[in-house]
């Protein structure tokens, strides 16, 4: 691929596409020796504004910015969309260049999982065994695939900071756990959910939505908005009821809709002074969509007044 052809004259010529981990390590070694900080944004590509928000944060805070583009087979279940997951590397390179990324790491599957590959990183217990929805389609193996590839990326890139989206709130909780448990020297930064104008959380999988499903999909963010309003006034049960009503009105059947402690993912029935995550997943048309809202503990002095 000729990067010069893609180049936005101001930025894209600076993007270096790398497919081999040793080359990426070598490319970063010089800057690291000079004390430059490295930021990493792991993605599966088909970039949208949600991804770009991570890259812009990395650009603002780090000297060298790396993005990975890797559709990770290990995190797809047998019935999932690995083969049809949308891909457009050329466009991703252009957008990464415009966001000021220095290195795009886009390895082939065999570079990440060479023959004989037999090791995994798994966060066990309550963080990965919940919020799975239909267990025949998705379960802890999904997150084992995520933590394995993210641990590998951390080892390859050795970032000072890694950027993730609140859109995948459970993934964030799991990666924080992994980093703490395995003493991985990286700071995790979490960026807010970027939405379309009508509220739909941006996702590469939104490409699967036909016009009818695209319209229906707006019910998820509406439901979470209703939950947020009701949570403040009437508590979490009412919040979940309000969300359920919005989904039902749009004909969307959630795989799960739950209120959980944002860090431990333990179910919470009533606000307990800690942030509560209300998370939803639903199959809408051709896409399995997830979305969530964080309910911050109310300020007691405000609540009493
Ligand atoms: P993905 O390519 O879907 O694996 O996502 C890569 C990273 O981008 C993950 O950390 C996601 O949480 C984050 N991300 C995806 N969609 C959004 C969004 N709408 N807003 C913010 N971050 C997002």
PDB file of C-alpha atoms in Angstrom, residues 51-161:
ATOM      1  CA  UNK A  51     -12.350   5.700  18.136  1.00  0.00           C
ATOM      2  CA  UNK A  52     -11.101   9.107  17.045  1.00  0.00           C
ATOM      3  CA  UNK A  53     -11.922  10.591  20.459  1.00  0.00           C
ATOM      4  CA  UNK A  54      -9.463   8.094  21.978  1.00  0.00           C
ATOM      5  CA  UNK A  55      -6.805   8.968  19.425  1.00  0.00           C
ATOM      6  CA  UNK A  56      -7.231  12.697  19.932  1.00  0.00           C
ATOM      7  CA  UNK A  57      -6.893  12.274  23.702  1.00  0.00           C
ATOM      8  CA  UNK A  58      -3.760  10.211  23.130  1.00  0.00           C
ATOM      9  CA  UNK A  59      -2.395  12.836  20.737  1.00  0.00           C
ATOM     10  CA  UNK A  60      -2.993  15.581  23.295  1.00  0.00           C
ATOM     11  CA  UNK A  61      -1.296  13.697  26.142  1.00  0.00           C
ATOM     12  CA  UNK A  62       1.440  11.511  24.645  1.00  0.00           C
ATOM     13  CA  UNK A  63       4.521  12.102  22.527  1.00  0.00           C
ATOM     14  CA  UNK A  64       4.002   8.992  20.375  1.00  0.00           C
ATOM     15  CA  UNK A  65       0.581   7.615  19.477  1.00  0.00           C
ATOM     16  CA  UNK A  66      -0.027   4.039  18.381  1.00  0.00           C
ATOM     17  CA  UNK A  67      -3.337   2.629  17.225  1.00  0.00           C
ATOM     18  CA  UNK A  68      -3.870  -1.056  16.653  1.00  0.00           C
ATOM     19  CA  UNK A  69      -6.293  -2.301  14.015  1.00  0.00           C
ATOM     20  CA  UNK A  70      -6.961  -5.965  14.654  1.00  0.00           C
ATOM     21  CA  UNK A  71     -10.204  -7.877  14.304  1.00  0.00           C
ATOM     22  CA  UNK A  72      -9.399 -10.350  17.035  1.00  0.00           C
ATOM     23  CA  UNK A  73     -10.773 -13.819  16.229  1.00  0.00           C
ATOM     24  CA  UNK A  74     -10.360 -14.895  19.869  1.00  0.00           C
ATOM     25  CA  UNK A  75     -13.106 -12.563  21.039  1.00  0.00           C
ATOM     26  CA  UNK A  76     -15.741 -13.749  18.563  1.00  0.00           C
ATOM     27  CA  UNK A  77     -18.036 -16.636  19.432  1.00  0.00           C
ATOM     28  CA  UNK A  78     -18.775 -19.397  16.904  1.00  0.00           C
ATOM     29  CA  UNK A  79     -22.077 -17.793  15.876  1.00  0.00           C
ATOM     30  CA  UNK A  80     -20.741 -14.260  15.777  1.00  0.00           C
ATOM     31  CA  UNK A  81     -19.805 -11.880  12.977  1.00  0.00           C
ATOM     32  CA  UNK A  82     -16.035 -12.409  12.605  1.00  0.00           C
ATOM     33  CA  UNK A  83     -16.213 -12.953   8.850  1.00  0.00           C
ATOM     34  CA  UNK A  84     -18.484 -10.065   8.071  1.00  0.00           C
ATOM     35  CA  UNK A  85     -17.052  -7.577  10.596  1.00  0.00           C
ATOM     36  CA  UNK A  86     -16.616  -4.349   8.586  1.00  0.00           C
ATOM     37  CA  UNK A  87     -13.085  -3.507   7.476  1.00  0.00           C
ATOM     38  CA  UNK A  88     -11.647  -0.546   5.543  1.00  0.00           C
ATOM     39  CA  UNK A  89      -7.953  -0.250   6.261  1.00  0.00           C
ATOM     40  CA  UNK A  90      -7.287   2.473   3.727  1.00  0.00           C
ATOM     41  CA  UNK A  91      -9.882   4.759   5.250  1.00  0.00           C
ATOM     42  CA  UNK A  92      -8.675   3.887   8.768  1.00  0.00           C
ATOM     43  CA  UNK A  93      -5.148   4.924   7.835  1.00  0.00           C
ATOM     44  CA  UNK A  94      -6.354   8.232   6.481  1.00  0.00           C
ATOM     45  CA  UNK A  95      -8.450   8.956   9.594  1.00  0.00           C
ATOM     46  CA  UNK A  96      -5.634   7.880  11.898  1.00  0.00           C
ATOM     47  CA  UNK A  97      -3.311  10.239  10.015  1.00  0.00           C
ATOM     48  CA  UNK A  98      -5.755  13.094  10.360  1.00  0.00           C
ATOM     49  CA  UNK A  99      -5.993  12.409  14.108  1.00  0.00           C
ATOM     50  CA  UNK A 100      -2.211  12.731  14.335  1.00  0.00           C
ATOM     51  CA  UNK A 101      -1.422   9.064  14.968  1.00  0.00           C
ATOM     52  CA  UNK A 102       2.248   8.111  14.525  1.00  0.00           C
ATOM     53  CA  UNK A 103       2.016   4.322  14.131  1.00  0.00           C
ATOM     54  CA  UNK A 104      -0.788   2.073  12.935  1.00  0.00           C
ATOM     55  CA  UNK A 105      -0.163  -1.522  14.008  1.00  0.00           C
ATOM     56  CA  UNK A 106      -2.287  -3.803  11.817  1.00  0.00           C
ATOM     57  CA  UNK A 107      -0.900  -7.318  12.212  1.00  0.00           C
ATOM     58  CA  UNK A 108      -2.166 -10.369  10.356  1.00  0.00           C
ATOM     59  CA  UNK A 109      -3.770 -13.047  12.542  1.00  0.00           C
ATOM     60  CA  UNK A 110      -0.671 -15.251  12.346  1.00  0.00           C
ATOM     61  CA  UNK A 111       1.475 -12.455  13.800  1.00  0.00           C
ATOM     62  CA  UNK A 112      -0.716 -12.339  16.900  1.00  0.00           C
ATOM     63  CA  UNK A 113      -1.545 -16.050  17.126  1.00  0.00           C
ATOM     64  CA  UNK A 114       1.312 -17.959  15.474  1.00  0.00           C
ATOM     65  CA  UNK A 115       1.199 -21.716  15.158  1.00  0.00           C
ATOM     66  CA  UNK A 116       1.502 -23.348  18.553  1.00  0.00           C
ATOM     67  CA  UNK A 117      -0.044 -20.411  20.395  1.00  0.00           C
ATOM     68  CA  UNK A 118      -1.328 -21.813  23.712  1.00  0.00           C
ATOM     69  CA  UNK A 119      -1.400 -19.097  26.389  1.00  0.00           C
ATOM     70  CA  UNK A 120      -4.267 -16.945  27.549  1.00  0.00           C
ATOM     71  CA  UNK A 121      -4.972 -14.182  30.002  1.00  0.00           C
ATOM     72  CA  UNK A 122      -8.333 -14.532  31.718  1.00  0.00           C
ATOM     73  CA  UNK A 123      -9.931 -12.372  34.388  1.00  0.00           C
ATOM     74  CA  UNK A 124     -12.032 -14.830  36.329  1.00  0.00           C
ATOM     75  CA  UNK A 125     -15.231 -14.564  38.291  1.00  0.00           C
ATOM     76  CA  UNK A 126     -17.863 -11.910  38.614  1.00  0.00           C
ATOM     77  CA  UNK A 127     -16.504  -9.429  36.118  1.00  0.00           C
ATOM     78  CA  UNK A 128     -16.596 -11.751  33.132  1.00  0.00           C
ATOM     79  CA  UNK A 129     -19.413 -14.118  34.040  1.00  0.00           C
ATOM     80  CA  UNK A 130     -22.084 -11.424  34.065  1.00  0.00           C
ATOM     81  CA  UNK A 131     -23.851  -9.296  31.475  1.00  0.00           C
ATOM     82  CA  UNK A 132     -23.326 -11.971  28.858  1.00  0.00           C
ATOM     83  CA  UNK A 133     -26.852 -12.168  27.529  1.00  0.00           C
ATOM     84  CA  UNK A 134     -27.400 -15.370  25.636  1.00  0.00           C
ATOM     85  CA  UNK A 135     -24.631 -17.686  26.947  1.00  0.00           C
ATOM     86  CA  UNK A 136     -24.688 -19.776  23.777  1.00  0.00           C
ATOM     87  CA  UNK A 137     -23.531 -16.725  21.853  1.00  0.00           C
ATOM     88  CA  UNK A 138     -21.301 -14.818  24.204  1.00  0.00           C
ATOM     89  CA  UNK A 139     -19.714 -15.515  27.580  1.00  0.00           C
ATOM     90  CA  UNK A 140     -16.453 -15.259  29.504  1.00  0.00           C
ATOM     91  CA  UNK A 141     -14.535 -16.625  26.469  1.00  0.00           C
ATOM     92  CA  UNK A 142     -15.246 -13.325  24.738  1.00  0.00           C
ATOM     93  CA  UNK A 143     -13.466 -11.437  27.486  1.00  0.00           C
ATOM     94  CA  UNK A 144     -10.671 -14.000  27.609  1.00  0.00           C
ATOM     95  CA  UNK A 145     -10.076 -13.156  23.961  1.00  0.00           C
ATOM     96  CA  UNK A 146     -10.090  -9.447  24.769  1.00  0.00           C
ATOM     97  CA  UNK A 147      -7.741  -9.651  27.762  1.00  0.00           C
ATOM     98  CA  UNK A 148      -5.362 -11.961  25.905  1.00  0.00           C
ATOM     99  CA  UNK A 149      -5.014  -9.640  22.932  1.00  0.00           C
ATOM    100  CA  UNK A 150      -4.855  -6.487  25.054  1.00  0.00           C
ATOM    101  CA  UNK A 151      -2.168  -8.035  27.279  1.00  0.00           C
ATOM    102  CA  UNK A 152      -0.207  -8.921  24.128  1.00  0.00           C
ATOM    103  CA  UNK A 153      -0.597  -5.380  22.800  1.00  0.00           C
ATOM    104  CA  UNK A 154       0.553  -3.970  26.130  1.00  0.00           C
ATOM    105  CA  UNK A 155       3.643  -6.194  25.958  1.00  0.00           C
ATOM    106  CA  UNK A 156       4.387  -5.232  22.375  1.00  0.00           C
ATOM    107  CA  UNK A 157       3.801  -1.490  22.675  1.00  0.00           C
ATOM    108  CA  UNK A 158       4.540  -0.975  26.389  1.00  0.00           C
ATOM    109  CA  UNK A 159       2.377   2.136  26.424  1.00  0.00           C
ATOM    110  CA  UNK A 160       2.495   4.657  29.234  1.00  0.00           C
ATOM    111  CA  UNK A 161      -1.216   5.266  28.704  1.00  0.00           C
TER     112      UNK A 161
END
